[in-house]
Short mmCIF file of N, CA and C in Angstrom, two decimals:
data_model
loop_
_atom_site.label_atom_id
_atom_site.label_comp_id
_atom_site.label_asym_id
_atom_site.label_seq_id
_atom_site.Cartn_x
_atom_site.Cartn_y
_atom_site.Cartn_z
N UNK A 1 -168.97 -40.03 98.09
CA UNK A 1 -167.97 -39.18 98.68
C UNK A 1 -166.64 -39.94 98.67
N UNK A 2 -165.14 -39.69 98.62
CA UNK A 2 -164.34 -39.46 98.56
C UNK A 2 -163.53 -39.60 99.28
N UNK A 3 -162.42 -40.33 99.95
CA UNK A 3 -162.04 -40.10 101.04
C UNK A 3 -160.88 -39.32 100.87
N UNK A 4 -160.86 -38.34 100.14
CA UNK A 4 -159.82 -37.31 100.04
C UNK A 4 -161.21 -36.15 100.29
N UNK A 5 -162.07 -36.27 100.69
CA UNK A 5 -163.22 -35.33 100.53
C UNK A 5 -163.58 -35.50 101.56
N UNK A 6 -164.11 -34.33 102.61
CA UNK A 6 -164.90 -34.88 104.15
C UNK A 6 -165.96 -34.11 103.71
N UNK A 7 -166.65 -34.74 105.09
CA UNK A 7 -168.41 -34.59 105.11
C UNK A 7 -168.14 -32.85 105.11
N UNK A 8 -167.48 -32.27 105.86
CA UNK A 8 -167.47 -30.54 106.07
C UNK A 8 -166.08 -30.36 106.00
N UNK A 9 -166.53 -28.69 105.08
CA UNK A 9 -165.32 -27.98 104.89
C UNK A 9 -164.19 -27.76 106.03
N UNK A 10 -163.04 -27.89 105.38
CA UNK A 10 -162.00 -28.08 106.73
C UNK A 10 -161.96 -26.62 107.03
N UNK A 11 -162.57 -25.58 106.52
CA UNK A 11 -161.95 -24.40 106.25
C UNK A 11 -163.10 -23.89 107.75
N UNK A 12 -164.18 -24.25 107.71
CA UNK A 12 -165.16 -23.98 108.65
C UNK A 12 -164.85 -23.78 110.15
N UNK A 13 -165.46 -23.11 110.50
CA UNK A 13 -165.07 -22.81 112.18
C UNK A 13 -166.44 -23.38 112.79
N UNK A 14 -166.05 -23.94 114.27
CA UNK A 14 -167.32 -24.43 114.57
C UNK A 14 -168.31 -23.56 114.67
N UNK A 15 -168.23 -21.82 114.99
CA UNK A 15 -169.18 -21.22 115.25
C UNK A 15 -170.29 -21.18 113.77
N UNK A 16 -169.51 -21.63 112.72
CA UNK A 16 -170.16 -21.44 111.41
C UNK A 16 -170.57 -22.82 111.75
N UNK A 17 -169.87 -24.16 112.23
CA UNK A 17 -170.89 -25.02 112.22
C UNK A 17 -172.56 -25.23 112.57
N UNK A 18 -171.92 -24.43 113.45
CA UNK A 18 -173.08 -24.22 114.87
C UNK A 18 -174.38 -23.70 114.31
N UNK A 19 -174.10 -22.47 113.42
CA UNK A 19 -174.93 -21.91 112.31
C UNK A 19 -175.72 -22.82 111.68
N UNK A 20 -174.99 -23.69 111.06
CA UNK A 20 -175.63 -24.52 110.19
C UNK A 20 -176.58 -25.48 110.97
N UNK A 21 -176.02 -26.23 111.52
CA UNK A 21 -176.86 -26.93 112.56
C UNK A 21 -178.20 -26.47 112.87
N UNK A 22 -178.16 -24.77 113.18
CA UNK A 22 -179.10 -24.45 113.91
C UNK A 22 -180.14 -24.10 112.64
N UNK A 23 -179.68 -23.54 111.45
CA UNK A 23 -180.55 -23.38 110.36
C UNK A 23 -181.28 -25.06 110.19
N UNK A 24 -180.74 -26.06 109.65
CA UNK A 24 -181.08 -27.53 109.59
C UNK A 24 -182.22 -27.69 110.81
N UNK A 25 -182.08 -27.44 111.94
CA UNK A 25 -182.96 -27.66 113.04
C UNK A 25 -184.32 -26.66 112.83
N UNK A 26 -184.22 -25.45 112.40
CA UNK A 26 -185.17 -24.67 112.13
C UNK A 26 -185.65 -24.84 111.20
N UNK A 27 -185.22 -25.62 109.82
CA UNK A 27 -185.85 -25.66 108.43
C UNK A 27 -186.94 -27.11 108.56
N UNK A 28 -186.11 -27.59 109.58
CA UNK A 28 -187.37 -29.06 110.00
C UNK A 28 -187.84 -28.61 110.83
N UNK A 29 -188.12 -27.74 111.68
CA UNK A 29 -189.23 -27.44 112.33
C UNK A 29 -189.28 -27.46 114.05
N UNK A 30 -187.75 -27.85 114.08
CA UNK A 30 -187.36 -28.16 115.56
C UNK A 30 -186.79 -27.22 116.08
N UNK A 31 -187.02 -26.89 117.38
CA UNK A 31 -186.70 -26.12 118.17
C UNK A 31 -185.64 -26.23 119.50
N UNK A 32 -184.50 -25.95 118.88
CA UNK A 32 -183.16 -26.41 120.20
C UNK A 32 -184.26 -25.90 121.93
N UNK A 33 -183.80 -26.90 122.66
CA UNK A 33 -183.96 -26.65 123.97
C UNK A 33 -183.92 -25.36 124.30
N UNK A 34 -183.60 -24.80 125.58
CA UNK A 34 -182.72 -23.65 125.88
C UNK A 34 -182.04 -24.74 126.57
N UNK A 35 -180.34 -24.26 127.21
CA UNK A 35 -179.93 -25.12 128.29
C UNK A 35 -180.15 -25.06 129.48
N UNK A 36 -180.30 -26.33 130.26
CA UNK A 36 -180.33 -26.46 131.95
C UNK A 36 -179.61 -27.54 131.99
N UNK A 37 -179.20 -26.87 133.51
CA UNK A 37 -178.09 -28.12 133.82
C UNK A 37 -178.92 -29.13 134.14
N UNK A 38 -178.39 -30.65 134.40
CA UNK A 38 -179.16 -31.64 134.29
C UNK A 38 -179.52 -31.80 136.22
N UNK A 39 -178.01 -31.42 136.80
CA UNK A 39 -178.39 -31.59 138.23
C UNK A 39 -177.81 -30.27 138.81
N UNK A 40 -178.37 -30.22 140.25
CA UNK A 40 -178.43 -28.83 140.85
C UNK A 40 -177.97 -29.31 142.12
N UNK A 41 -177.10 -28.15 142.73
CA UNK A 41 -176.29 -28.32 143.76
C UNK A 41 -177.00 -28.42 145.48
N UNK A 42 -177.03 -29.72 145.78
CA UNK A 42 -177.92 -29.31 147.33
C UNK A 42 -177.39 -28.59 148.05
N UNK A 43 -178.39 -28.13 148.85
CA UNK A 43 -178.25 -27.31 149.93
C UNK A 43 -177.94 -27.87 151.20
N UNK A 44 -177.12 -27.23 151.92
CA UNK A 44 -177.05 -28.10 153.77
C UNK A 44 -176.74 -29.32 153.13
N UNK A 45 -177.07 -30.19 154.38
CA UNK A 45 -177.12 -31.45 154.22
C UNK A 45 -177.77 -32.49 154.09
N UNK A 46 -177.68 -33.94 153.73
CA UNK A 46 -178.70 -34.64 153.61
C UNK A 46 -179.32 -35.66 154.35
N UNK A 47 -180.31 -36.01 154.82
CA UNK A 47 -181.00 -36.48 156.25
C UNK A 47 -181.04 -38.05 155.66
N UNK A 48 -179.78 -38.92 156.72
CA UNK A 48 -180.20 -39.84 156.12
C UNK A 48 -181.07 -41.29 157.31
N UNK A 49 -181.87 -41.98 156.84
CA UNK A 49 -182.72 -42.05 158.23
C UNK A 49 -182.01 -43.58 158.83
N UNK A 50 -182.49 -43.14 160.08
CA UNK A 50 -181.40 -44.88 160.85
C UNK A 50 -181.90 -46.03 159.95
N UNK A 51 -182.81 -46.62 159.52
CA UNK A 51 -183.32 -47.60 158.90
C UNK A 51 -182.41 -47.77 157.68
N UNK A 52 -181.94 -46.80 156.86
CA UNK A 52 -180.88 -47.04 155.48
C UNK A 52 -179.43 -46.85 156.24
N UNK A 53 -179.09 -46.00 157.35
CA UNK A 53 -177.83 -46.16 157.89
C UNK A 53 -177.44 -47.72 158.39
N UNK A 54 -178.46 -48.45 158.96
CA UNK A 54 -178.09 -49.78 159.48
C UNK A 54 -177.98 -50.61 158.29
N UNK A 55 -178.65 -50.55 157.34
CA UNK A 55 -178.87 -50.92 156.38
C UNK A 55 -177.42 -51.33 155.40
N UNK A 56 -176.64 -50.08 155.76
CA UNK A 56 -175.38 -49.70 154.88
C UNK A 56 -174.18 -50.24 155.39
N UNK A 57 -174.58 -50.15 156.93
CA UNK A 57 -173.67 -50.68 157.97
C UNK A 57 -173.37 -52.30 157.88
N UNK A 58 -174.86 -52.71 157.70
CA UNK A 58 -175.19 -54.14 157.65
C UNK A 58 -174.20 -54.52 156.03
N UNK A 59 -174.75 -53.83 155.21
CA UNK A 59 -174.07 -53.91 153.59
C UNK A 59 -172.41 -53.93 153.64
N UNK A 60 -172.28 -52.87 154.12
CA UNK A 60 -170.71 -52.89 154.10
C UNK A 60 -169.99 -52.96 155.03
N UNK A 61 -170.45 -52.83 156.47
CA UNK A 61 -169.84 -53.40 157.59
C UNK A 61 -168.90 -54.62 157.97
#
């Protein structure tokens, strides 16, 4: 290759990348995830017990 030449057409839009990608992933046999977020928002609040509060106090006090 060329360096007046790139790996992909400049002309391409990512949604056509995206295409491709996803054909390449299906022709080997792999199956994209679905998405999930990695973390989830707590609820209320969080209980924290005197033994790690003194603990923290002691740490950074």
């Amino acid at each position: 290759m060329t360096p007046e030449r790139l790996a992909y057409d400049d002309l391409s839009t990512p949604s056509e990348m995206g295409t491709d990608a996803l054909a390449v992933l299906t022709s080997l046999g792999w199956v994209p995830a679905p998405y999930r977020p990695r973390e989830v928002a707590k609820r209320g609040e969080i209980e924290v017990p005197e033994a790690a509060a003194r603990l923290a106090r002691a740490i950074y006090g």
